Every structure is written in structure tokens, then in C-alpha cells.
Coordinates of C-alpha atoms in Angstrom, one line a residue:
X1 CA -0.1 0.2 -0.1
X2 CA 2.7 2.4 0.8
X3 CA 4.7 1.5 -2.2
X4 CA 1.8 2.2 -4.4
X5 CA 1.2 5.6 -2.9
X6 CA 5.0 6.4 -3.2
X7 CA 4.9 5.4 -6.9
X8 CA 1.6 7.4 -7.4
X9 CA 3.4 10.7 -5.7
X10 CA 6.5 10.1 -7.6
X11 CA 4.8 10.0 -10.8
X12 CA 2.8 13.1 -10.0
X13 CA 6.1 15.2 -9.0
X14 CA 7.6 13.9 -12.4
X15 CA 4.6 15.2 -14.4
X16 CA 4.6 18.4 -12.6
X17 CA 8.5 18.8 -13.2
X18 CA 8.1 17.8 -16.9
X19 CA 5.1 20.1 -17.2
X20 CA 7.3 22.9 -15.7
X21 CA 10.2 22.1 -18.0
X22 CA 7.9 22.2 -20.9
X23 CA 6.5 25.7 -19.6
X24 CA 10.0 27.2 -19.2
X25 CA 10.9 25.8 -22.7
X26 CA 7.8 27.6 -24.2
X27 CA 8.5 30.6 -22.2
X28 CA 12.0 30.8 -23.5
X29 CA 10.8 30.1 -26.9
X30 CA 8.5 32.9 -26.6
X31 CA 11.2 35.4 -25.3
X32 CA 13.5 34.5 -28.1
X33 CA 11.2 34.8 -30.9
X34 CA 9.7 38.3 -29.9
X35 CA 11.3 40.9 -32.1
X36 CA 13.0 43.0 -29.6
X37 CA 16.0 42.5 -27.3
X38 CA 15.0 41.3 -23.7
X39 CA 17.5 41.1 -20.8
X40 CA 17.5 40.6 -17.0
X41 CA 19.8 41.8 -14.4
X42 CA 20.2 41.4 -10.8
X43 CA 19.7 43.8 -8.0
X44 CA 23.3 45.2 -8.3
X45 CA 22.4 45.9 -12.1
X46 CA 24.6 43.4 -13.9
X47 CA 23.0 41.3 -16.4
X48 CA 22.4 37.5 -16.1
X49 CA 20.2 36.7 -19.0
X50 CA 19.8 37.8 -22.6
X51 CA 17.4 36.5 -25.0
X52 CA 18.7 34.9 -28.3
X53 CA 17.9 38.4 -30.4
X54 CA 19.8 40.3 -27.7
X55 CA 22.7 37.8 -28.1
X56 CA 22.9 37.6 -32.0
X57 CA 22.5 41.6 -32.0
X58 CA 25.6 42.2 -29.8
X59 CA 27.4 39.3 -31.1
X60 CA 28.5 38.5 -27.5
X61 CA 28.0 35.3 -25.5
X62 CA 26.1 35.3 -22.1
X63 CA 29.1 35.2 -20.2
X64 CA 30.8 38.1 -22.0
X65 CA 27.5 40.3 -21.7
X66 CA 27.7 39.3 -17.8
X67 CA 31.2 40.3 -17.1
X68 CA 32.0 43.2 -19.7
X69 CA 28.6 44.5 -20.5
X70 CA 29.6 48.2 -20.1
X71 CA 32.4 47.8 -22.7
X72 CA 29.8 47.3 -25.4
X73 CA 28.4 50.9 -25.1
X74 CA 29.9 53.7 -26.9
X75 CA 32.8 55.3 -25.2
X76 CA 31.1 58.9 -25.2
X77 CA 27.8 57.4 -23.7
X78 CA 29.3 54.9 -21.2
X79 CA 29.7 57.4 -18.3
X80 CA 26.4 58.8 -18.7
X81 CA 24.6 55.4 -19.2
X82 CA 26.2 54.3 -15.9
X83 CA 25.1 57.3 -13.9
X84 CA 21.4 57.1 -15.2
X85 CA 21.5 53.2 -14.7
X86 CA 22.4 53.8 -11.3
X87 CA 19.7 56.4 -10.7
X88 CA 17.0 54.1 -11.8
X89 CA 18.2 51.6 -9.7
X90 CA 18.4 53.6 -6.7
X91 CA 15.0 55.0 -7.2
X92 CA 13.5 51.6 -7.4
X93 CA 10.9 52.6 -10.2
X94 CA 10.9 51.8 -13.8
X95 CA 12.9 54.1 -15.9
X96 CA 14.5 54.3 -19.5
X97 CA 17.7 55.6 -21.0
X98 CA 19.2 56.1 -24.5
X99 CA 22.6 55.1 -25.4
X100 CA 24.5 53.8 -28.4
X101 CA 25.4 50.0 -28.2
X102 CA 27.9 48.2 -30.3
X103 CA 26.4 45.8 -32.8
X104 CA 27.9 42.7 -33.9
X105 CA 29.4 44.2 -37.0
X106 CA 31.2 47.0 -34.9
X107 CA 28.7 49.6 -35.7
X108 CA 27.4 51.8 -32.8
X109 CA 23.5 52.2 -33.1
X110 CA 21.3 54.2 -30.6
X111 CA 19.0 52.0 -28.3
X112 CA 16.2 52.6 -26.0
X113 CA 16.5 50.7 -22.8
X114 CA 13.6 50.3 -20.5
X115 CA 13.8 48.6 -17.1
X116 CA 11.1 47.4 -14.6
X117 CA 12.0 46.1 -11.1
X118 CA 10.6 42.6 -9.8
X119 CA 10.0 42.5 -6.0
X120 CA 9.4 39.6 -3.6
X121 CA 6.9 39.2 -1.0
X122 CA 9.0 41.5 1.4
X123 CA 9.1 44.2 -1.3
X124 CA 12.7 44.0 -2.1
X125 CA 14.1 44.0 -5.5
X126 CA 15.2 40.5 -6.7
X127 CA 15.5 41.2 -10.4
X128 CA 15.5 43.8 -13.2
X129 CA 13.6 42.7 -16.3
X130 CA 13.8 45.1 -19.5
X131 CA 13.9 45.6 -23.2
X132 CA 16.3 47.2 -25.6
X133 CA 14.8 48.8 -28.9
X134 CA 17.0 49.9 -32.0
X135 CA 15.9 53.7 -32.4
X136 CA 19.0 54.6 -34.7
X137 CA 16.7 55.3 -37.6
X138 CA 14.6 57.6 -35.4
X139 CA 17.5 59.3 -34.0
X140 CA 18.5 60.2 -37.7
X141 CA 15.1 61.3 -38.2
X142 CA 15.2 63.7 -35.3
X143 CA 18.6 64.8 -36.3
X144 CA 17.6 65.6 -39.8
X145 CA 14.4 67.5 -38.4
X146 CA 16.6 69.5 -36.0
X147 CA 19.1 70.5 -38.7
X148 CA 16.1 71.4 -41.1
X149 CA 14.5 73.6 -38.4
X150 CA 17.9 75.1 -37.4
X151 CA 18.7 75.8 -41.2
X152 CA 15.3 77.5 -41.9
X153 CA 15.5 79.3 -38.4
X154 CA 19.0 80.6 -39.8
X155 CA 17.6 81.7 -43.0
X156 CA 14.8 83.4 -41.3
X157 CA 16.9 85.3 -38.9
X158 CA 19.5 86.4 -41.5
X159 CA 17.3 87.1 -44.3
X160 CA 16.1 90.8 -44.7
X161 CA 12.4 89.4 -44.9
X162 CA 10.4 88.6 -41.7
X163 CA 7.8 86.1 -40.8
X164 CA 4.5 87.0 -39.3
X165 CA 1.3 84.7 -38.5
X166 CA -2.2 86.2 -37.7
X167 CA -5.2 84.5 -36.2
X168 CA -9.0 84.2 -37.4
X169 CA -9.6 87.7 -36.7
X170 CA -6.8 88.6 -38.8
X171 CA -4.8 90.3 -35.9
X172 CA -0.9 89.5 -35.7
X173 CA -0.2 86.8 -33.2
X174 CA 3.5 86.2 -34.1
X175 CA 6.0 88.4 -35.9
X176 CA 9.9 88.2 -36.4
X177 CA 12.3 90.3 -34.6
X178 CA 13.5 91.9 -37.8
X179 CA 11.0 94.5 -37.7
X180 CA 13.3 96.4 -35.1
X181 CA 15.6 97.3 -37.7
X182 CA 12.7 99.4 -39.4
X183 CA 11.9 101.2 -36.1
X184 CA 8.8 98.9 -36.0
X185 CA 8.7 97.0 -32.8
X186 CA 7.0 93.6 -33.1
X187 CA 5.3 94.0 -29.8
X188 CA 3.5 97.2 -31.3
X189 CA 2.2 95.4 -34.0
X190 CA 1.3 92.0 -32.1
X191 CA -2.6 92.2 -31.6
X192 CA -3.3 94.5 -34.7
X193 CA -4.5 93.7 -38.1
X194 CA -2.5 95.0 -41.0
X195 CA -5.1 97.9 -41.7
X196 CA -4.9 99.2 -38.4
X197 CA -1.1 99.9 -38.7
X198 CA -1.3 101.2 -42.4
X199 CA -1.2 105.0 -43.0
X200 CA -2.6 104.9 -46.7
X201 CA -6.0 103.1 -46.0
X202 CA -8.0 106.5 -46.5
X203 CA -6.0 107.5 -49.5
X204 CA -6.3 104.0 -51.2
X205 CA -9.5 102.6 -50.2
X206 CA -10.1 100.6 -53.0
X207 CA -6.7 98.6 -52.7
X208 CA -7.6 98.0 -48.8
X209 CA -11.2 97.0 -50.0
X210 CA -9.9 94.2 -52.2
X211 CA -7.4 93.1 -49.7
X212 CA -9.8 92.7 -47.1
X213 CA -12.4 90.8 -49.4
X214 CA -9.4 88.3 -50.0
X215 CA -9.1 87.8 -46.2
X216 CA -12.7 87.3 -45.8
X217 CA -12.7 84.8 -48.6
X218 CA -9.5 83.1 -47.3
X219 CA -7.5 83.4 -50.3
X220 CA -3.8 83.6 -50.6
X221 CA -2.3 87.0 -51.7
X222 CA 1.2 88.0 -53.1
X223 CA 3.2 91.2 -52.9
X224 CA 0.6 93.4 -51.4
X225 CA 2.2 96.8 -50.7
X226 CA 1.2 99.3 -48.2
X227 CA 2.6 102.3 -46.2
X228 CA 3.1 102.7 -42.7
X229 CA 5.2 105.0 -40.2
X230 CA 8.2 104.0 -38.1
X231 CA 9.0 105.1 -34.7
X232 CA 10.9 108.1 -36.1
X233 CA 7.8 109.1 -38.0
X234 CA 9.3 108.4 -41.3
X235 CA 7.3 106.4 -44.0
X236 CA 8.0 102.7 -44.5
X237 CA 6.8 100.7 -47.4
X238 CA 6.2 97.2 -46.9
X239 CA 5.5 94.4 -49.3
X240 CA 3.8 91.3 -47.9
X241 CA 2.6 87.8 -49.0
X242 CA 0.3 85.6 -47.0
X243 CA -1.1 82.1 -47.3
X244 CA -4.2 80.9 -45.2
X245 CA -3.9 77.7 -43.1
X246 CA -6.5 75.3 -41.5
X247 CA -6.8 72.5 -38.9
X248 CA -7.3 69.1 -39.9
X249 CA -11.0 69.7 -39.9
X250 CA -10.7 72.7 -42.4
X251 CA -11.5 75.2 -39.9
X252 CA -9.7 78.4 -40.8
X253 CA -7.0 79.4 -38.2
X254 CA -5.5 82.4 -39.8
X255 CA -2.6 83.5 -42.2
X256 CA 1.1 82.8 -42.3
X257 CA 3.4 84.7 -44.6
X258 CA 6.3 87.1 -45.0
X259 CA 7.1 90.9 -45.2
X260 CA 9.7 92.9 -46.9
X261 CA 10.9 96.4 -46.5
X262 CA 10.8 97.9 -49.8
X263 CA 11.1 101.5 -48.8
X264 CA 14.4 102.0 -50.6
X265 CA 12.9 100.6 -53.9
X266 CA 10.0 102.9 -53.7
X267 CA 11.9 106.0 -52.9
X268 CA 14.2 105.2 -55.8
X269 CA 11.2 104.9 -58.1
X270 CA 9.9 108.2 -56.7
X271 CA 13.2 109.7 -57.2
X272 CA 13.4 108.5 -60.8
X273 CA 9.8 109.6 -61.6
X274 CA 10.7 113.0 -60.2
X275 CA 14.0 113.1 -62.3
X276 CA 11.9 112.1 -65.5
X277 CA 9.5 114.8 -64.8
X278 CA 12.3 117.3 -64.4
X279 CA 14.1 116.0 -67.5
X280 CA 10.8 116.4 -69.3
X281 CA 10.4 119.9 -68.2
X282 CA 14.0 120.8 -68.9
X283 CA 13.6 119.3 -72.4
X284 CA 10.6 121.3 -72.9
X285 CA 12.4 124.6 -71.8
X286 CA 15.2 123.7 -74.2
X287 CA 12.5 123.5 -77.1
X288 CA 10.9 126.5 -76.2
X289 CA 14.2 128.4 -76.0
X290 CA 15.2 127.2 -79.3
X291 CA 11.9 128.2 -80.8
X292 CA 12.6 131.6 -79.3
X293 CA 16.0 131.9 -81.4
X294 CA 14.0 130.6 -84.5
X295 CA 11.0 132.9 -84.1
X296 CA 12.1 135.4 -86.5
X297 CA 13.1 132.9 -89.1
X298 CA 9.6 131.0 -88.8
X299 CA 7.6 134.0 -89.1
X300 CA 9.6 134.7 -92.2
X301 CA 8.7 131.1 -93.4
X302 CA 4.9 131.5 -92.6
X303 CA 4.7 135.0 -94.0
X304 CA 5.8 133.7 -97.4
X305 CA 3.0 131.3 -98.1
X306 CA 0.5 133.9 -96.8
X307 CA 1.7 136.7 -99.0
X308 CA 1.3 134.0 -101.9
X309 CA -2.2 133.5 -101.0
X310 CA -2.9 137.2 -100.8
X311 CA -1.3 137.6 -104.3
X312 CA -3.2 134.3 -105.6
X313 CA -6.6 135.7 -104.1
X314 CA -6.0 139.2 -105.8
X315 CA -5.1 137.4 -109.1
X316 CA -8.0 135.3 -108.8
X317 CA -10.4 138.3 -108.4
X318 CA -9.0 139.9 -111.3
X319 CA -9.5 136.9 -113.5
X320 CA -13.3 136.8 -112.2
X321 CA -13.5 140.6 -112.8
X322 CA -13.0 140.5 -116.6
X323 CA -16.1 141.0 -118.9
X324 CA -15.5 137.5 -119.9
X325 CA -14.3 135.8 -116.6
X326 CA -11.1 133.6 -117.1
X327 CA -12.2 130.4 -115.2
X328 CA -9.1 128.4 -116.1
X329 CA -6.9 131.3 -114.5
X330 CA -8.9 131.6 -111.6
X331 CA -9.1 128.0 -110.7
X332 CA -5.2 127.8 -111.1
X333 CA -5.2 130.6 -108.7
X334 CA -7.6 129.2 -106.3
X335 CA -5.4 125.9 -106.3
X336 CA -2.3 128.2 -105.6
X337 CA -4.3 129.5 -102.6
X338 CA -4.9 126.1 -101.4
X339 CA -1.2 124.9 -102.1
X340 CA 0.2 127.9 -100.2
X341 CA -2.4 127.8 -97.2
X342 CA -1.5 124.1 -96.8
X343 CA 2.2 124.9 -96.7
X344 CA 1.4 127.7 -94.1
X345 CA -0.5 125.2 -92.0
X346 CA 2.1 122.6 -92.1
X347 CA 4.7 125.2 -90.8
X348 CA 2.5 126.0 -88.0
X349 CA 1.7 122.6 -87.4
X350 CA 5.2 121.6 -87.0
X351 CA 6.0 124.5 -84.7
X352 CA 3.3 123.7 -82.4
X353 CA 4.2 120.0 -82.3
X354 CA 7.6 121.0 -81.3
X355 CA 6.5 123.4 -78.4
X356 CA 3.8 121.3 -76.9
X357 CA 4.7 119.4 -73.7
X358 CA 3.2 116.0 -74.6
X359 CA 3.7 112.7 -73.3
X360 CA 5.8 110.1 -75.1
X361 CA 4.1 108.4 -77.9
X362 CA 5.9 106.0 -79.8
X363 CA 4.3 105.0 -83.5
X364 CA 6.3 103.6 -86.6
X365 CA 7.7 106.7 -88.3
X366 CA 9.9 107.0 -91.2
X367 CA 13.3 108.8 -89.9
X368 CA 14.0 110.4 -93.0
X369 CA 10.4 112.2 -93.0
X370 CA 11.6 113.3 -89.6
X371 CA 14.8 114.7 -90.6
X372 CA 13.1 116.5 -93.7
X373 CA 10.8 118.4 -91.2
X374 CA 13.7 119.2 -88.8
X375 CA 15.6 120.4 -92.0
X376 CA 12.9 122.5 -93.1
X377 CA 12.6 124.2 -89.8
X378 CA 16.1 124.9 -89.4
X379 CA 16.4 126.3 -93.1
X380 CA 15.9 129.8 -92.5
X381 CA 18.2 129.5 -89.5
X382 CA 21.0 128.3 -91.8
X383 CA 20.3 131.0 -94.4
X384 CA 20.5 133.6 -91.6
X385 CA 23.8 132.6 -90.7
X386 CA 25.2 132.0 -94.0
X387 CA 25.4 128.3 -94.0
X388 CA 25.0 125.9 -96.9
X389 CA 22.5 123.2 -96.1
X390 CA 22.9 119.8 -97.8
X391 CA 20.6 116.7 -97.3
X392 CA 21.4 113.1 -98.5
X393 CA 18.2 111.1 -97.4
X394 CA 18.0 107.4 -98.4
X395 CA 14.6 106.3 -99.8
X396 CA 12.4 103.7 -98.6
X397 CA 14.0 103.2 -95.2
X398 CA 12.6 100.7 -92.7
X399 CA 10.5 102.1 -90.1
X400 CA 11.6 102.8 -86.5
X401 CA 9.4 102.8 -83.5
X402 CA 9.9 106.2 -82.1
X403 CA 8.1 109.6 -80.6
X404 CA 8.1 111.7 -83.7
X405 CA 8.5 115.2 -81.7
X406 CA 11.3 113.8 -79.6
X407 CA 13.4 112.6 -82.6
X408 CA 12.8 115.7 -84.4
X409 CA 14.1 117.7 -81.3
X410 CA 17.2 115.5 -81.4
X411 CA 18.0 116.3 -84.9
X412 CA 17.2 120.0 -84.4
X413 CA 19.5 120.3 -81.5
X414 CA 22.4 118.5 -83.3
X415 CA 21.8 121.0 -86.3
X416 CA 21.7 124.0 -84.0
X417 CA 24.9 122.8 -82.3
X418 CA 26.5 122.6 -85.8
X419 CA 25.4 126.0 -86.7
X420 CA 26.9 127.3 -83.5
X421 CA 30.0 125.6 -83.9
X422 CA 30.5 127.1 -87.4
X423 CA 30.0 130.8 -86.2
X424 CA 33.6 131.3 -85.9
X425 CA 34.5 129.7 -89.2
X426 CA 35.7 132.5 -91.6
X427 CA 38.2 131.0 -93.7
X428 CA 36.4 128.0 -95.4
X429 CA 33.0 127.2 -96.6
X430 CA 30.4 126.6 -93.9
X431 CA 28.4 123.6 -94.8
X432 CA 25.9 121.6 -92.8
X433 CA 25.0 117.9 -94.1
X434 CA 22.3 115.9 -92.7
X435 CA 22.2 112.5 -93.9
X436 CA 19.9 109.1 -93.4
X437 CA 21.0 105.7 -94.3
X438 CA 20.7 102.2 -93.2
X439 CA 23.4 101.1 -90.7
X440 CA 25.5 98.1 -90.9
X441 CA 24.1 96.7 -87.7
X442 CA 20.5 96.6 -89.3
X443 CA 19.5 100.0 -88.0
X444 CA 18.5 103.3 -89.2
X445 CA 21.5 106.0 -88.9
X446 CA 20.9 109.7 -89.0
X447 CA 24.1 111.8 -89.1
X448 CA 24.6 115.7 -88.8
X449 CA 28.3 116.9 -90.2
X450 CA 29.4 120.3 -89.7
X451 CA 32.8 122.1 -91.0
X452 CA 33.4 123.8 -87.6
X453 CA 36.5 123.7 -85.5
X454 CA 35.7 119.9 -84.6
X455 CA 36.0 118.0 -81.2
X456 CA 39.0 118.1 -79.0
X457 CA 40.2 115.0 -77.6
X458 CA 40.0 116.0 -73.9
X459 CA 36.4 116.9 -74.5
X460 CA 35.4 113.9 -76.8
X461 CA 34.5 111.6 -73.7
X462 CA 32.4 114.2 -71.9
X463 CA 30.2 115.8 -74.7
X464 CA 27.1 113.8 -73.6
X465 CA 27.7 114.6 -69.8
X466 CA 25.0 116.5 -68.1
X467 CA 26.1 120.2 -67.2
X468 CA 29.1 119.7 -69.5
X469 CA 29.4 122.4 -72.2
X470 CA 32.1 124.2 -74.4
X471 CA 30.0 127.2 -75.0
X472 CA 30.1 130.3 -72.7
X473 CA 26.4 130.5 -72.7
X474 CA 25.2 126.9 -72.7
X475 CA 23.6 124.9 -69.9
X476 CA 25.3 121.7 -70.9
X477 CA 21.9 119.8 -71.1
X478 CA 21.2 119.8 -74.9
X479 CA 23.5 116.8 -75.8
X480 CA 22.6 114.8 -72.3
X481 CA 18.9 115.1 -73.0
X482 CA 19.5 113.8 -76.7
X483 CA 21.4 110.8 -75.3
X484 CA 18.5 110.2 -72.8
X485 CA 15.8 110.4 -75.8
X486 CA 17.9 108.0 -78.2
X487 CA 18.6 105.6 -75.4
X488 CA 14.8 105.7 -74.4
X489 CA 14.1 104.5 -78.0
X490 CA 16.7 101.6 -77.7
X491 CA 19.2 103.4 -79.8
X492 CA 22.7 105.0 -79.2
X493 CA 24.4 108.5 -80.1
X494 CA 28.0 109.3 -80.7
X495 CA 30.3 112.2 -81.9
X496 CA 33.7 111.8 -83.8
X497 CA 35.8 114.5 -85.8
X498 CA 35.1 114.0 -89.4
X499 CA 37.9 113.1 -91.8
X500 CA 38.1 116.8 -92.9
X501 CA 37.2 119.9 -90.8
X502 CA 34.3 119.8 -88.3
X503 CA 32.4 117.1 -86.4
X504 CA 29.9 114.4 -87.0
X505 CA 27.1 113.5 -84.5
X506 CA 25.3 110.2 -85.5
X507 CA 22.6 108.5 -84.0
X508 CA 21.3 104.9 -84.8
X509 CA 17.9 103.5 -83.9
X510 CA 16.8 99.9 -84.1
X511 CA 14.2 98.9 -86.7
X512 CA 10.6 98.3 -85.8
X513 CA 9.7 94.7 -85.0
X514 CA 7.3 94.3 -87.9
X515 CA 10.0 95.6 -90.5
X516 CA 12.6 93.4 -88.7

């Protein structure tokens, strides 16, 4: 009986032992199969167990890991890791740390170590259980994000532009510190909408109406320019662009954008516009002054066709007053009246066009026709000064795109300079040659050549400079204005001493695109 019970108990114990052994095998199989590194350490912190993935990852044996495990960590991380691991053990609570561990191939990779204490019934720690997860890829991503964030932070801090953000009510919530350089303090702009700090809302209401409408519609905007005032009271011009942003549900959260100080550019444009107006005024004064000198000659030229009209009208009356009116002769007299009237009208038209202060209007023109008109206006002046006027105009020249009056002004100015240059010439023939021709560079060339004293070498490079003149009564603006006009037409103007006595001024204009 006793032996039977003994055998029964033995079989039960053997079965329990076998079951326990099988459970331990299954547990070990599970621990070795999970895709993470599992470890166990004693209360003093030294590991006494690593699962198979941990052994495979490190390439260490359990004995090597138990005796020399700190040497597997990166030298730069070892000291910090030991301090943090000791702090976790002393706290007696679960904890985590990050460090670089040497892999089986010698590469150090970042791992996240987590540890949890196991206590006995008395509450004492008997073991530490933990896991280690490879976070190298996450670390690289975090580092890349940090570098990217720093790079864009450097861009934002060193760029002349500044960044801003506004809320759903369009009031500024964030803005860069670059505004300090403009005398616009960021703190002063925060909490205000753009139209609250602008000073041109009342003077440009339509611009602001459209701008606010885009905001209300939550639309992006670009290169919006407005004026405000700095802390010193000076005007500041700002160009800004913005883009709306929304939350995951599509709710409007506000705008983000950039701002740029364009005060210097705006003031440069204003200065340039003022200079253009001043140049236009000066050119007008030059034309009127020139006309004043030509008044006597022009009146003589107008008087000729008017006298012819009176004579023809008298002849017409005489032919009609005969007992038998001679209608053929009367008709010829009327035709003569019409012809001379048109000639007088043309003289007046050319003078009025030259005297009027009108804006530039570029149209296709024949440079030869423009030069002929200028010659007719200047012909009385050449007769008055005893100068022989000769012309050589090419026929069927290609058209150029230009302002007829301005081009005529340039040619008249060059002819007037030639006339004045020859006033001191007494020992040779005084001649003025005006020529038009095709240029070798596929443009149209007009030249004015005189037989005056020519151009000295020291003055050749300064002829077209503003306020430079070789005449005692000159202002030094005529040739400078001529150059500005020709450059505005896309052409060029130059002056050289001619082969014989005198000088030659020539201008070249590009062909009209259609003719090209």
C-alpha cells in the first residue's frame, strides 16, 4: 500500500516537473521569438540573461555580456549611461535611458533601454527585467529634423524678410524680430490687423477693400504693398505675401506669410519719376528756348505762303472781274491759294508739335521724313548764318518705333549745335550735311556733319555728360537730353571728328519689329 502511494506521488511529481520544464521551454521560445532585445539583471545591475535576439544583435556570449557589458557601449555614452542606470536602480522605479550600443558588425547604434523592477513578498528588488529597442533610424530622423529646423531658423533670422502669423480675426499673433531694424517694434504690431497699422487706408480705399475681401474669402495673396510709419515718424513701405492655413477639419485658423521692407526701392522709383519729370520739363524749356531763337525765321517762313495766298487771291479776283471771266486762270489761282495755305498750315503744325509738352507716344515713323521736317524748320536759320545746307536722305528706309516730336527735337538740337560751332569759321566754306541711311547693324542711322573746329580729344568723352558745355552761354543739357531720348528709343548716339574739318554727330535707331 505504501509502495503504491509512493509510486503515485512520484509519478505526480515527475509529471509536474516535466510540465514545468515544458513551460520554461515554451517561455524561452516566446522570449527568443519576440522581435526585441530582452534582458534581465540582478539587483546590483549586472545582466544575467539575454534572449537570443539580444545575443545575435551584440554578437556577445552570455558570459561576455555578464562580465563586460559596459564595454559594449559607445565610449562617449558609457559614463552617462552608468549614471542614469544607477539612478534608476536607486529610485526602485521603472525607467528608461538612451545610449549607443555596439552591434555585432562593430557599428554603434542608438537603442532605447527600458527597465522594470521585480520585487519579492517583502518588497525587495530581486531582479530587473527590461527591453532594448533599436532607435537609430528615429535618431537620424530627429537629427535631420533638427538640422532642417535650424537651417530654416538661420534663413529666417539672417534674411531681410520677416515672418508673421495672424489669427482668424486677422490680428497679428507672431512676428519676427527683424522689424526692430525698421523702427517697427514687433510688440507694437502684435494684436493689430495690417490695416490698423497702415497709413494709406484712407488714401487708397479700393486697394484695401480688395485686400480685406481676399482675407474674408480666405484666399492667398502676394506682393501686397502698403505704407506705414516708423517710430521716428518716417514713411516705411512694406511688401507682404500670405497664405491661409487650416486645421485637420478644415477650420480656418489664420494666415502665415512674409514681409519685406521696400522703402528704398519705392523712394528710388519716386526719385526716378521726379527726375523724369524734371528732364521732361527741361527738355520742354530747351525746345521753347530754341524756338525763341527761331521765331524771326519762322515768321518769315510763314509770311511767304501767306503773301502768296494774298497775291493769288488778288489774281483770282482780277480773272473773275473781266468782262468774260477767265475761269481756268481763276481755278489755277485758287489751287495756288490752297497749296500755299497748306504750306503755311504745315509750318504752324510743325512748330506747335515742337512746342507742345506732351507725353511720349511711340509709333512707327520714317526717320527720313522726321529729318526732312527738322531741316525745313532749321533752313531759315542756316540762311541767316550763311551756312550751306545739304541733305542726303535714303529712300524707302525701314520704319522705326519712336516719338516723332522727340526725334525731331534731337535732330534740330544737333543741327543747332553745328550752326553754332561754325559761327567762328571764316576761312573756309560753312556747310551742314544731314544724312539718313541704313546702318550696318541693321538699324537706321542719321548723321549731322558740320565744318566747324571739330571736337578736341579732351572733350570727346564728356560731350554727353550733363552740365558739360564748351559754349560760354550753354547749360550743358542739350546733348545729355539727346542721349536720354535716343537711349529711351533703344538706340545710341555718338560724336566723332570728321575726316576733314568739323565734327559728325550720329544716332542709330533699331528697326521696328514688324519691319525686322
